[in-house]
Each structure stands twice: as C-alpha cells, then as structure tokens.
Coordinates of C-alpha atoms and ligand atoms in Angstrom, one line a residue:
M166 CA -6.1 -22.3 -37.9
K167 CA -3.1 -21.0 -38.4
S168 CA -4.2 -17.3 -36.7
F169 CA -5.2 -19.7 -33.6
L170 CA -1.7 -20.9 -33.1
L171 CA -0.5 -17.6 -33.9
T172 CA -2.4 -16.4 -31.2
V173 CA -1.1 -19.1 -28.7
M174 CA 2.1 -18.4 -29.6
C175 CA 1.9 -15.1 -28.8
S176 CA 0.3 -15.6 -25.5
I177 CA 3.0 -18.0 -24.4
W178 CA 5.8 -15.7 -25.7
F179 CA 3.6 -13.0 -23.7
F180 CA 3.2 -14.7 -20.6
A181 CA 7.0 -15.8 -20.3
S182 CA 8.4 -12.1 -21.1
W183 CA 5.2 -10.2 -19.0
A184 CA 5.1 -12.2 -16.0
Q185 CA 4.8 -9.3 -13.2
P186 CA 7.4 -9.7 -10.5
N187 CA 6.4 -10.9 -7.5
I188 CA 6.7 -7.9 -5.3
I189 CA 5.2 -7.2 -2.3
P190 CA 4.1 -4.4 -1.7
K191 CA 3.0 -4.0 -5.8
P192 CA 4.8 -0.9 -7.0
T193 CA 3.4 2.1 -8.3
Q194 CA 4.5 1.6 -12.0
M195 CA 6.3 -1.3 -13.0
L196 CA 7.4 -2.2 -16.7
V197 CA 8.7 -5.8 -17.2
A198 CA 10.7 -6.6 -20.9
K199 CA 11.7 -9.7 -22.2
G200 CA 14.8 -11.0 -20.9
E201 CA 17.2 -11.0 -17.7
W202 CA 20.7 -9.6 -16.7
T203 CA 22.5 -12.1 -14.3
L204 CA 24.5 -11.7 -11.3
G205 CA 27.7 -13.2 -11.0
A206 CA 30.6 -13.1 -9.1
K207 CA 32.1 -10.4 -10.5
T208 CA 29.3 -8.1 -10.1
K209 CA 30.2 -4.6 -8.4
I210 CA 28.0 -2.9 -6.6
G211 CA 28.5 1.5 -7.1
A212 CA 27.0 3.4 -4.4
P213 CA 28.0 7.4 -3.8
A214 CA 30.3 8.5 -1.4
D215 CA 28.2 8.9 1.2
A216 CA 28.1 6.9 4.5
K217 CA 24.5 6.0 4.4
W218 CA 24.5 5.1 1.0
T219 CA 27.6 2.8 0.8
K220 CA 25.9 1.5 4.1
V221 CA 22.6 0.2 1.8
A222 CA 24.9 -0.6 -0.8
E223 CA 26.8 -3.3 2.1
M224 CA 24.1 -4.4 3.4
L225 CA 22.6 -5.4 -0.4
A226 CA 26.5 -6.8 -1.0
G227 CA 25.9 -8.8 2.4
Q228 CA 22.8 -10.6 1.5
I229 CA 23.5 -11.4 -2.4
N230 CA 27.1 -12.8 -0.8
K231 CA 25.6 -15.1 2.3
A232 CA 23.1 -16.6 -0.1
S233 CA 25.3 -17.3 -3.8
G234 CA 28.7 -17.5 -2.1
Y235 CA 30.1 -14.7 -4.0
A236 CA 32.3 -11.7 -2.5
V237 CA 30.8 -9.3 -4.5
K238 CA 32.5 -5.9 -3.6
T239 CA 31.3 -2.5 -3.5
V240 CA 32.7 0.8 -5.1
K241 CA 32.6 4.4 -5.3
G242 CA 30.7 6.0 -7.9
K243 CA 29.7 3.3 -11.3
G244 CA 29.0 -0.7 -10.8
D245 CA 27.2 -3.0 -12.3
I246 CA 24.4 -2.1 -9.8
T247 CA 24.5 1.4 -9.5
F248 CA 23.0 3.6 -7.1
A249 CA 22.4 6.8 -8.2
L250 CA 21.2 10.3 -6.3
S251 CA 18.4 11.6 -8.2
S252 CA 17.2 15.0 -8.6
D253 CA 13.4 13.9 -9.5
T254 CA 11.6 15.6 -6.6
S255 CA 8.7 13.6 -7.7
L256 CA 10.1 10.9 -5.7
G257 CA 10.3 12.5 -2.6
E258 CA 11.9 11.2 0.4
E259 CA 11.2 7.3 0.1
G260 CA 10.3 6.7 -3.3
Y261 CA 13.0 5.6 -6.0
R262 CA 13.5 4.5 -9.8
L263 CA 14.7 0.6 -10.5
L264 CA 16.4 0.0 -14.0
V265 CA 17.3 -3.7 -14.7
T266 CA 18.5 -3.6 -18.5
P267 CA 21.6 -5.8 -20.7
K268 CA 23.8 -3.4 -18.7
G269 CA 23.0 -4.2 -15.0
V270 CA 20.7 -2.5 -12.8
T271 CA 20.3 1.2 -11.7
I272 CA 18.8 2.5 -8.2
Q273 CA 18.2 6.2 -8.1
A274 CA 16.2 7.8 -5.6
Q275 CA 16.8 11.1 -3.8
T276 CA 17.9 9.9 -0.6
A277 CA 19.3 6.7 1.1
K278 CA 16.0 5.5 2.3
G279 CA 14.5 5.7 -1.1
A280 CA 17.5 3.7 -2.1
F281 CA 17.2 1.5 0.6
Y282 CA 13.7 0.1 -0.6
G283 CA 14.9 -0.3 -4.5
V284 CA 17.2 -3.0 -2.7
Q285 CA 14.1 -4.2 -1.0
S286 CA 12.7 -4.3 -4.8
L287 CA 15.4 -5.8 -6.6
L288 CA 16.3 -8.8 -4.1
Q289 CA 12.4 -9.1 -4.7
L290 CA 13.4 -9.7 -8.2
L291 CA 16.0 -12.5 -7.6
P292 CA 15.4 -15.9 -7.4
V293 CA 13.3 -16.6 -3.8
E294 CA 17.0 -18.3 -2.5
I295 CA 18.3 -14.8 -2.1
F296 CA 16.8 -14.9 1.5
S297 CA 18.7 -17.6 2.2
P298 CA 20.7 -17.3 5.0
A299 CA 23.3 -19.9 3.7
V300 CA 24.8 -20.4 0.4
V301 CA 22.4 -22.0 -2.1
N302 CA 24.3 -23.7 -4.9
N303 CA 23.1 -23.5 -8.7
V304 CA 21.3 -21.3 -8.6
K305 CA 21.0 -18.4 -11.9
W306 CA 21.0 -15.3 -10.4
K307 CA 18.7 -13.4 -12.8
V308 CA 17.1 -10.4 -12.6
P309 CA 14.1 -9.4 -14.9
Y310 CA 14.2 -6.6 -17.1
V311 CA 12.0 -3.9 -15.3
T312 CA 11.8 -0.6 -15.3
I313 CA 9.7 0.6 -11.6
K314 CA 8.9 4.0 -10.7
D315 CA 7.6 3.5 -7.1
V316 CA 6.4 6.2 -4.1
P317 CA 4.5 5.2 -1.1
R318 CA 0.7 6.3 -0.7
Y319 CA 1.4 7.2 2.7
A320 CA 4.1 8.8 4.8
Y321 CA 3.1 6.4 8.3
R322 CA 3.3 3.0 7.9
G323 CA 3.6 0.7 11.0
L324 CA 3.8 -2.1 12.8
M325 CA 3.3 -2.4 16.6
L326 CA 3.9 -4.8 18.9
D327 CA 3.3 -5.0 22.9
V328 CA 5.7 -6.4 24.8
G329 CA 3.8 -5.7 28.4
R330 CA 1.5 -8.7 28.2
H331 CA 4.6 -11.0 27.2
F332 CA 8.0 -9.9 26.8
M333 CA 9.7 -10.7 23.8
P334 CA 13.2 -11.1 23.6
L335 CA 15.7 -8.7 21.4
D336 CA 16.9 -11.2 18.9
F337 CA 13.1 -11.6 18.1
V338 CA 12.5 -7.5 17.9
R339 CA 14.9 -7.4 15.3
K340 CA 13.5 -9.7 13.3
Y341 CA 10.3 -8.2 14.0
I342 CA 12.2 -4.8 12.5
D343 CA 14.1 -6.8 9.5
L344 CA 10.4 -7.7 8.6
I345 CA 8.7 -4.1 8.9
A346 CA 11.7 -2.7 6.8
L347 CA 11.1 -5.7 4.1
H348 CA 7.8 -4.7 3.4
K349 CA 9.3 -1.5 3.3
Q350 CA 7.0 0.1 6.6
N351 CA 8.5 2.4 8.4
Q352 CA 7.4 2.8 12.0
F353 CA 7.8 0.2 14.8
H354 CA 5.6 1.0 17.7
W355 CA 6.9 -0.4 20.6
H356 CA 4.4 -1.1 23.0
L357 CA 6.6 -0.6 26.6
T358 CA 4.2 -0.3 29.5
E359 CA 1.1 -2.1 30.8
D360 CA -0.8 -3.1 34.3
Q361 CA 1.3 -6.9 33.7
G362 CA 5.0 -5.7 32.9
W363 CA 7.1 -2.6 32.9
R364 CA 9.3 -3.5 30.5
I365 CA 11.9 0.0 29.7
E366 CA 14.3 0.3 32.3
I367 CA 14.3 4.0 33.6
K368 CA 17.1 5.1 35.5
K369 CA 15.3 7.5 38.2
Y370 CA 12.7 4.9 39.4
P371 CA 14.9 1.5 39.4
E372 CA 11.7 -0.3 41.4
L373 CA 9.8 -0.3 37.7
T374 CA 11.9 -2.8 36.5
T375 CA 13.0 -4.8 39.7
I376 CA 9.6 -4.7 40.7
G377 CA 7.3 -3.8 37.5
S378 CA 8.7 -6.1 35.5
K379 CA 7.9 -9.6 37.2
R380 CA 4.1 -11.0 37.7
K381 CA 3.4 -13.8 40.1
E382 CA 1.6 -15.2 37.4
T383 CA -0.3 -15.3 34.5
M384 CA -3.9 -16.0 33.4
K385 CA -5.3 -19.0 31.7
G386 CA -7.3 -19.5 28.9
H387 CA -10.3 -16.4 28.5
Y388 CA -11.3 -14.0 31.0
G389 CA -14.1 -15.7 33.4
D390 CA -12.1 -19.1 33.6
H391 CA -10.3 -17.8 36.8
K392 CA -7.6 -20.2 36.0
Y393 CA -4.1 -19.3 36.5
D394 CA -0.2 -20.9 35.5
G395 CA 1.2 -20.3 39.1
K396 CA 4.1 -19.5 37.1
P397 CA 6.3 -16.0 38.1
Y398 CA 7.0 -14.2 34.9
G399 CA 9.1 -10.9 33.9
G400 CA 11.3 -9.3 31.8
F401 CA 12.6 -5.9 30.6
Y402 CA 15.4 -3.9 28.7
T403 CA 17.9 -1.6 29.7
Q404 CA 18.5 1.2 27.9
A405 CA 21.9 0.4 26.4
E406 CA 20.1 -2.6 24.8
I407 CA 17.3 -0.5 23.3
K408 CA 20.1 1.8 21.8
E409 CA 21.5 -1.6 20.0
V410 CA 17.5 -1.9 18.8
L411 CA 17.3 1.9 17.8
Q412 CA 20.4 1.7 15.9
Y413 CA 19.7 -1.6 14.2
A414 CA 16.2 0.1 13.1
E415 CA 17.7 3.2 12.0
D416 CA 20.0 1.2 9.6
R417 CA 17.1 -0.5 7.9
F418 CA 15.3 3.0 7.8
V419 CA 12.3 2.0 10.6
N420 CA 11.8 4.7 13.2
V421 CA 10.9 3.7 16.9
I422 CA 8.0 4.9 18.6
P423 CA 7.6 4.3 22.4
E424 CA 4.8 3.9 24.0
I425 CA 4.7 4.6 27.9
E426 CA 0.9 4.2 28.9
L427 CA -1.0 7.2 30.7
P428 CA -3.3 7.6 32.7
G429 CA -4.5 4.0 32.5
H430 CA -3.0 0.5 32.1
A431 CA -0.6 1.9 34.5
L432 CA -0.8 -1.3 37.4
A433 CA 2.7 -1.9 37.0
A434 CA 4.1 1.4 37.7
L435 CA 1.4 1.5 40.8
A436 CA 2.9 -1.6 42.3
A437 CA 6.4 0.1 42.4
Y438 CA 5.5 3.3 43.4
P439 CA 2.1 3.0 44.9
Q440 CA 2.1 7.0 46.0
L441 CA 1.2 7.5 42.3
G442 CA -2.1 5.9 42.5
N443 CA -5.0 6.5 44.0
N444 CA -4.4 4.8 47.7
P445 CA -0.9 5.1 48.6
D446 CA -1.1 2.9 51.3
K447 CA -2.5 0.0 49.0
I448 CA -0.5 -3.4 48.1
Y449 CA -0.2 -2.9 44.6
E450 CA 0.3 -6.3 42.5
V451 CA 1.7 -6.0 39.1
G452 CA -1.6 -7.5 37.0
T453 CA -1.5 -11.4 36.5
K454 CA -5.0 -11.3 34.3
W455 CA -6.1 -9.7 31.1
G456 CA -8.5 -6.7 30.8
V457 CA -8.9 -3.4 31.7
Y458 CA -7.6 -2.5 35.8
D459 CA -9.7 0.4 37.6
D460 CA -5.8 1.4 39.1
V461 CA -5.0 4.0 37.2
Y462 CA -2.1 7.3 38.1
M463 CA -3.7 10.1 40.2
P464 CA -2.9 13.0 38.4
R465 CA -1.3 14.5 42.2
E466 CA 2.0 17.1 41.1
E467 CA 4.2 14.4 42.4
T468 CA 2.2 12.1 39.4
F469 CA 3.4 14.4 37.0
K470 CA 6.8 15.0 38.2
F471 CA 7.1 11.0 37.7
L472 CA 5.6 11.1 34.2
E473 CA 8.1 14.1 33.2
D474 CA 11.0 12.3 34.8
V475 CA 10.3 9.0 32.9
L476 CA 9.5 10.6 29.5
T477 CA 12.7 13.0 29.7
E478 CA 14.9 9.4 29.7
V479 CA 12.4 8.0 27.0
I480 CA 13.1 11.3 25.2
D481 CA 16.6 10.9 25.6
L482 CA 17.1 7.7 24.5
F483 CA 14.5 7.4 21.0
P484 CA 15.2 10.1 18.5
S485 CA 11.6 9.6 17.5
K486 CA 9.8 12.5 16.4
Y487 CA 6.3 10.7 18.1
I488 CA 6.1 10.1 21.6
H489 CA 3.5 7.3 22.2
I490 CA 1.4 8.0 25.7
G491 CA -1.5 5.8 25.2
G492 CA -4.6 7.4 27.0
D493 CA -6.8 4.3 26.0
E494 CA -9.3 2.4 28.9
C495 CA -8.9 4.7 31.5
P496 CA -11.8 3.8 33.8
K497 CA -12.8 6.7 35.8
T498 CA -14.2 5.0 39.1
Q499 CA -11.4 5.7 41.1
W500 CA -11.4 9.6 40.0
K501 CA -15.3 9.6 40.9
E502 CA -14.4 8.5 44.4
S503 CA -11.4 10.4 45.0
R504 CA -11.8 13.8 47.2
F505 CA -8.3 14.6 45.4
A506 CA -9.3 14.1 42.2
Q507 CA -12.8 15.8 42.7
D508 CA -11.2 19.1 44.2
L509 CA -9.2 19.1 41.0
I510 CA -11.9 18.8 38.5
K511 CA -13.5 22.1 40.5
K512 CA -10.2 23.7 40.8
E513 CA -9.6 23.5 37.1
N514 CA -13.0 24.5 36.0
L515 CA -13.3 21.1 34.5
K516 CA -16.5 19.2 33.2
D517 CA -16.3 15.9 34.8
E518 CA -13.7 13.0 34.7
H519 CA -13.6 13.1 31.1
G520 CA -12.6 16.7 31.5
L521 CA -9.8 15.8 34.0
Q522 CA -8.7 13.0 31.6
S523 CA -8.5 15.9 28.9
Y524 CA -6.3 17.9 31.4
V525 CA -3.4 14.8 32.0
I526 CA -3.0 14.4 28.6
K527 CA -2.9 18.5 27.7
R528 CA -0.3 18.8 30.4
V529 CA 1.9 15.5 29.1
D530 CA 1.3 17.0 25.7
K531 CA 2.6 20.8 26.6
F532 CA 5.3 18.4 28.3
I533 CA 6.1 16.4 24.9
T534 CA 5.6 19.4 22.8
S535 CA 8.2 21.4 25.2
K536 CA 10.8 18.5 24.1
G537 CA 10.5 19.5 20.1
R538 CA 8.6 15.9 20.3
R539 CA 4.9 15.3 19.1
M540 CA 2.7 13.5 21.1
I541 CA 0.1 10.4 19.8
G542 CA -2.5 9.2 21.8
W543 CA -5.1 6.1 21.3
D544 CA -8.7 8.0 20.3
E545 CA -10.0 8.4 23.8
I546 CA -7.5 11.0 24.1
L547 CA -10.7 12.8 21.9
E548 CA -12.7 12.7 25.0
G549 CA -13.2 15.9 27.0
G550 CA -11.4 18.3 24.3
L551 CA -8.4 16.8 22.5
S552 CA -4.9 18.3 22.9
P553 CA -3.6 21.0 20.6
N554 CA -0.6 19.1 18.9
A555 CA -2.1 15.6 19.1
T556 CA -1.8 12.7 16.6
V557 CA -4.9 10.4 16.9
M558 CA -4.5 6.6 16.3
S559 CA -7.9 5.9 15.5
W560 CA -8.8 2.1 17.1
R561 CA -12.4 1.8 17.9
G562 CA -13.3 2.1 14.4
T563 CA -12.6 5.1 11.9
E564 CA -15.1 7.5 13.9
G565 CA -12.1 8.8 15.9
G566 CA -9.9 9.4 13.1
I567 CA -12.9 11.3 11.0
A568 CA -13.5 13.3 14.0
A569 CA -9.7 14.4 14.3
A570 CA -9.2 14.8 10.8
K571 CA -12.0 17.1 11.0
E572 CA -10.3 19.3 13.9
R573 CA -7.2 19.0 11.3
H574 CA -5.4 16.8 13.6
D575 CA -3.3 14.1 12.4
V576 CA -4.3 10.7 12.1
I577 CA -2.9 7.0 12.1
M578 CA -5.6 4.8 11.6
T579 CA -5.8 1.7 13.4
P580 CA -9.4 0.4 13.4
N581 CA -9.8 -2.8 15.1
N582 CA -11.9 -4.6 12.8
F583 CA -9.4 -4.5 10.2
V584 CA -5.6 -4.5 11.9
Y585 CA -6.0 -5.8 15.0
L586 CA -3.5 -9.0 14.3
D587 CA -4.8 -10.5 17.7
H588 CA -8.2 -11.4 15.8
Y589 CA -8.7 -14.8 15.1
Q590 CA -7.8 -15.5 11.2
A591 CA -9.5 -18.6 10.3
D592 CA -12.4 -20.8 12.4
A593 CA -11.6 -20.2 16.2
K594 CA -12.2 -24.2 16.5
T595 CA -9.4 -24.6 14.0
Q596 CA -6.8 -22.0 16.2
P597 CA -4.6 -21.7 18.9
I598 CA -6.6 -19.3 21.5
A599 CA -6.8 -16.2 20.8
I600 CA -8.9 -12.7 22.5
G601 CA -11.5 -13.0 20.3
G602 CA -12.8 -11.0 17.4
F603 CA -12.4 -12.7 13.8
T604 CA -10.2 -10.0 10.6
D605 CA -8.9 -12.5 8.1
L606 CA -6.2 -11.9 5.2
A607 CA -8.7 -10.7 3.0
E608 CA -10.2 -8.2 5.3
S609 CA -7.2 -7.0 6.6
Y610 CA -6.3 -6.5 2.3
S611 CA -9.8 -4.4 2.2
Y612 CA -9.0 -1.7 4.4
D613 CA -8.9 1.7 3.0
P614 CA -7.6 4.0 5.3
T615 CA -8.5 7.1 3.7
P616 CA -12.2 7.6 5.3
K617 CA -15.4 8.7 2.1
E618 CA -16.7 11.2 4.9
L619 CA -13.0 13.5 4.6
S620 CA -12.5 16.2 2.2
A621 CA -9.8 16.3 0.4
E622 CA -7.7 18.7 2.4
E623 CA -8.9 17.0 5.8
A624 CA -7.5 13.6 4.0
K625 CA -4.2 15.1 4.2
H626 CA -4.2 14.5 7.7
I627 CA -4.5 10.9 7.4
L628 CA -0.8 10.1 8.0
G629 CA -1.2 6.3 7.2
V630 CA -2.2 2.8 8.8
Q631 CA -0.5 0.8 11.4
G632 CA -1.6 -2.8 12.4
N633 CA -1.7 -3.5 16.1
V634 CA -0.5 -6.8 18.1
W635 CA -1.5 -7.6 21.3
T636 CA 0.6 -10.2 23.2
E637 CA -2.2 -11.5 26.0
Y638 CA -2.8 -14.7 24.0
M639 CA 1.0 -14.9 22.2
K640 CA 3.2 -16.1 25.0
T641 CA 6.3 -16.6 22.4
P642 CA 8.0 -15.0 19.5
S643 CA 6.8 -17.7 17.2
Y644 CA 3.1 -17.6 17.8
V645 CA 3.3 -13.9 17.7
E646 CA 4.6 -14.4 13.9
Y647 CA 1.7 -17.1 13.4
M648 CA -0.5 -14.4 14.3
V649 CA 1.2 -11.1 12.3
W650 CA 2.2 -12.9 9.0
P651 CA 0.9 -12.6 6.3
R652 CA -1.9 -10.4 7.8
A653 CA 0.6 -7.5 8.3
I654 CA 2.0 -7.8 4.7
A655 CA -1.7 -7.1 3.7
L656 CA -1.5 -4.1 5.5
A657 CA 2.1 -3.0 4.2
E658 CA 0.5 -3.0 0.5
V659 CA -2.6 -1.2 2.2
A660 CA 0.0 1.4 3.2
W661 CA 2.5 1.8 0.1
T662 CA 0.4 0.6 -3.1
P663 CA -2.2 2.9 -4.9
T664 CA -6.1 2.2 -4.4
D665 CA -6.0 1.6 -8.2
K666 CA -3.1 -1.2 -8.4
K667 CA -4.5 -3.1 -5.1
D668 CA -6.4 -6.5 -6.0
F669 CA -6.5 -9.4 -3.6
A670 CA -6.2 -12.0 -6.2
D671 CA -3.3 -11.2 -7.3
F672 CA -2.2 -10.2 -4.0
S673 CA -2.7 -13.9 -3.2
K674 CA -0.8 -15.1 -6.0
R675 CA 2.4 -13.2 -5.0
M676 CA 1.9 -14.2 -1.6
E677 CA 2.6 -18.0 -2.6
I678 CA 6.1 -17.0 -3.8
H679 CA 6.6 -14.8 -0.8
K680 CA 6.0 -17.7 1.4
K681 CA 9.4 -19.1 0.1
R682 CA 10.9 -16.0 1.0
L683 CA 9.7 -16.1 4.8
D684 CA 10.2 -19.8 4.6
Y685 CA 14.0 -18.8 4.1
L686 CA 14.4 -16.4 6.5
G687 CA 12.7 -18.6 9.3
V688 CA 9.1 -17.0 9.6
N689 CA 6.3 -18.9 11.5
Y690 CA 3.7 -17.2 9.2
F691 CA 0.0 -18.6 9.7
G692 CA 0.0 -21.6 6.9
A693 CA 3.6 -21.8 7.1
P694 CA 5.1 -25.6 6.3
I695 CA 6.9 -25.1 9.8
N696 CA 3.9 -24.2 12.0
N697 CA 3.6 -28.3 13.1
K698 CA 7.5 -28.2 14.2
F699 CA 6.7 -25.5 16.6
E700 CA 4.6 -26.8 19.6
Y701 CA 4.2 -23.7 20.5
A702 CA 2.4 -22.4 17.6
W703 CA -0.4 -24.3 19.6
P704 CA -0.1 -23.5 23.5
E705 CA -3.7 -24.0 24.4
K706 CA -6.5 -25.6 22.4
K707 CA -10.1 -24.1 22.9
Ligands
LIG245 C1 -6.4 -0.3 22.4 O1 -6.6 -1.6 21.7 N1 -6.5 -0.1 24.1 C2 -5.9 0.6 22.1

C-alpha cells in the first residue's frame, strides 16, 4: 500500500513537473524541469545591437504588451529575456536554443531568423492568452523551465495560395503570412496568374489587369452542372501593394515566391493580349469555369518578349531566389493544329509537342538564370526533358519528385494526396462544396517528404514540403481558413520535426491547446467554434 501511494505521488509530481509544453511544430530536443519563471511588468528584453535582432525583440515586446497591458521595453545587451548571438554552427541558419531558468529566458541563435523561431516557441510556452489582440487581465504569465535545442528537418517549409481563382484581400494575405511564420514555415508561394484572373500589376502591359483581372461571371457547383452566378468578379494587387506585403513577409522571415503560369493556364493574359495565343483574331474571354483550357501561349518570339518583360518586372519586385513559372496542365491541342508550332518543332529538331513545352521552359529557365534567380516548375516540366537549372514541385504524386532527385535536381514535395488542402477533410455530405478528393488531418500529418526510393545523396535534393491551396471553391478568406487550418499546421510539423519525434496522437493533443491560440487570432479553422457565425463558411450546400 505504501509503495502504491508512493507511486501515485511520484506520478503526480512527474506529470505536474514534466508535462510537455504544447509547442507546434514539436521541437527537436526539449527537456522540461519543475518550476516556472514569471514574466512581469518590469521584465526587460535585451538584444544585440543589430537592427534585425532588435526588430525581433520589439515584435516580442509588442505581442507581450498587447496581451498583458504591460509596457515591457527592449534594451541593448542583457535583459530578463535575453537574445544572444550563438557561435554554435550546429544551429544552422534557422535553429535556436531556448533556456528558461529562475533567472529568466535566453534565446540563442546564429541569426535573427533563428531568434525569431525561438520567439515563436517562447510565445507557445506562455499561457494561450498571449495571442490575444486585446489586454487579458488576471493572467499569470508563467513560462515553464525548459531547455530546447531546435533545428528544422527541411530548409523549405511552404504554403501556397491561389489568388487567381478567387482574389484574396491584402489584410488576409498578411494574416496568412503571420500564420505561416507562427508555425515556423518560411515560404509563401503566391499563385498570381490564372485562366480566371491575372492578379499582379505589370506596368508594361496594363491590360493584363484592366482586362485580365476581371471575369464576367463565375461557375457555380461542380463542372458539368452548367450553372453560373451572373456576377462580374475581379481584383488585382498593385506593385506598391505587393512591395508592402514583401516587407511584411521579410520582417517575419517568410520568403515570397511569385508564380507566373506558362505556357498553359494563360487565358486571362490572352484575353488582354490575343496576339500571344494561337489565333490573334479570336476574342478570348477571361475564364469563367474551372478546369483546364486549350487556349495556351503560342511560343512566337513576340510571346517570349512578353514573358521576359513580365518576368523582368516580377524579378525586380520580388527578392526571392526562386521564381515559379507553373508549367503544369498545358494541353497540346492548339500546338498540334498550328502550322507555326509544327514548323518550330521541325526547325528546333524537337521530338513532338512535349519537346516544344520543354523548349519553352528551357528558354524561360535560361532567362531566369541569367538574372541570377532559380526557376521552379510543376512536375510536368520533366516531360520532354528537364531544364538544367530547374527545381521541380512534385504534385501529381511523388514519382516526378523521385525522377528529378535521381537526376540531381532539387525538389519540393507537394503530392496531392497528402498536401492538397482543397480536398475534402471530412465526409463530403457534411461539408461545404469542395473540388473533390479526400485528405484528412491524419493523412496530411502522416506524410514523409523524403521518398524511400532515394539514396542518401539523392535525398539531399528534397528541399522540403508545401501545402497547396487552390481556391476554385474557396470564395472567401474565411472559407480558405476553414480548409487550410489545421491541416497546414500538420504539414508545418512534417516539415520541421524529425520523423522519430512525430506522433499523431500527441500532435492532436497539442492541437487542442493550439486551437485556443487560433481562436485568439480569429482563425476560422475546421472545427472552430466561430465556424457557425460565418454564413460564408457554408457558401453552397452540396
Ligand atoms: C496543379 O495542381 N495543377 C499543380
């Protein structure tokens, strides 16, 4: 009996003192000790005298002050929460150490970016009220004693957003970037051009937006229902607005990758500049239905001139090393029928229309490379021969990614069965209309981006993983959130946490606490209590 009592008491002590903090993504190494340090009105945040580090410290102070009502200040050097430059190379560019002791908090990193990720973990060690946009009274701002060393599994941890099918306002784009950063993701892939809308101002070709950003109406229901809403729709971002987004993202250590689709998914551009298509006399209309259109760019010299001009403005605007050029779903129908395309195939000694697609991609790759950037394309760019500097985004499964890695090309894994967040996440009968497919939270979480088929050397070419968000059926920001969160959070853990630390049951438990943080952040995640307040979460019942 005595030993039983002892065991019970020991377990209570054990759980009280060793309960694992709810950090997502789960850190690489974490030790928790008994006790807590408490943040107070007099807490000072010390940071190295460097603009980037100071900004990180100020962002932390800002969040603390907003939620606590304190006026916590940042100072140079040592504080109660201290940021310190580390010379530990094992932390890499993005890793950090976080120490919480009776003396306070220390965040060590080699870079301000690593320190920023330390802050994300510190915020998740504090009570969930720290995420409140307004002062919450009567909270004890306790932080458990921990020692964390944390480095990401992959260098590329991304989330994409299609604003072509449905335009998303700037406030929402900023909130999306905030959530990317909170989960230690570092890439925002911004899909800016589509058949159904061109969304980025290009100064040299104003009609891309005056004409190409607007469609006369939008398809309702699924393909084949033949129903339209009869409502004009449009929207685009000016270059000045994009610059603001880029600064916002940079402050949160998120790189923004623009995608300009070619040679397919180009109908909105053809509506603006018909001379770039198969038939310059045709009246092209910006797409009103979803799916894949036969109308694609005709690879005349004039078209290359246009594409290079557009890419020049894009490259001048976006600092990203990577520029995405699409390359997916380009039907060859018009090239098969076109005298010009067939003559070009002969002249360039190409095998067929796939060879012609490869010719287009290679020319664009050469141009992007000449500007000191790297081209990314969807896995169709493998067909007809991979361009020398291309990075492949494997979406139709993992085969494209495996083939590219075996050819020693860099790869970002986005296989649709795991990472397509436009799929249903629960029984379709209970859900607002979506494109189809089924990928639930557990399936997204179960994904391992490094295919078993690769050797250790080949596997080095798997840069990471990304969630893809196609918005055909997501008309509003709220509905995007409903589809994206929490599946994108599962993918953030897939991208950051070592496989042996991954555990879905444990993730699900942490998610229950994390949802309270998302509630404070006003996120309409799947299963959120606020879902029912938004009638636009249920735009069209099936
Ligand atoms: C894609 O989903 N078409 C890349």
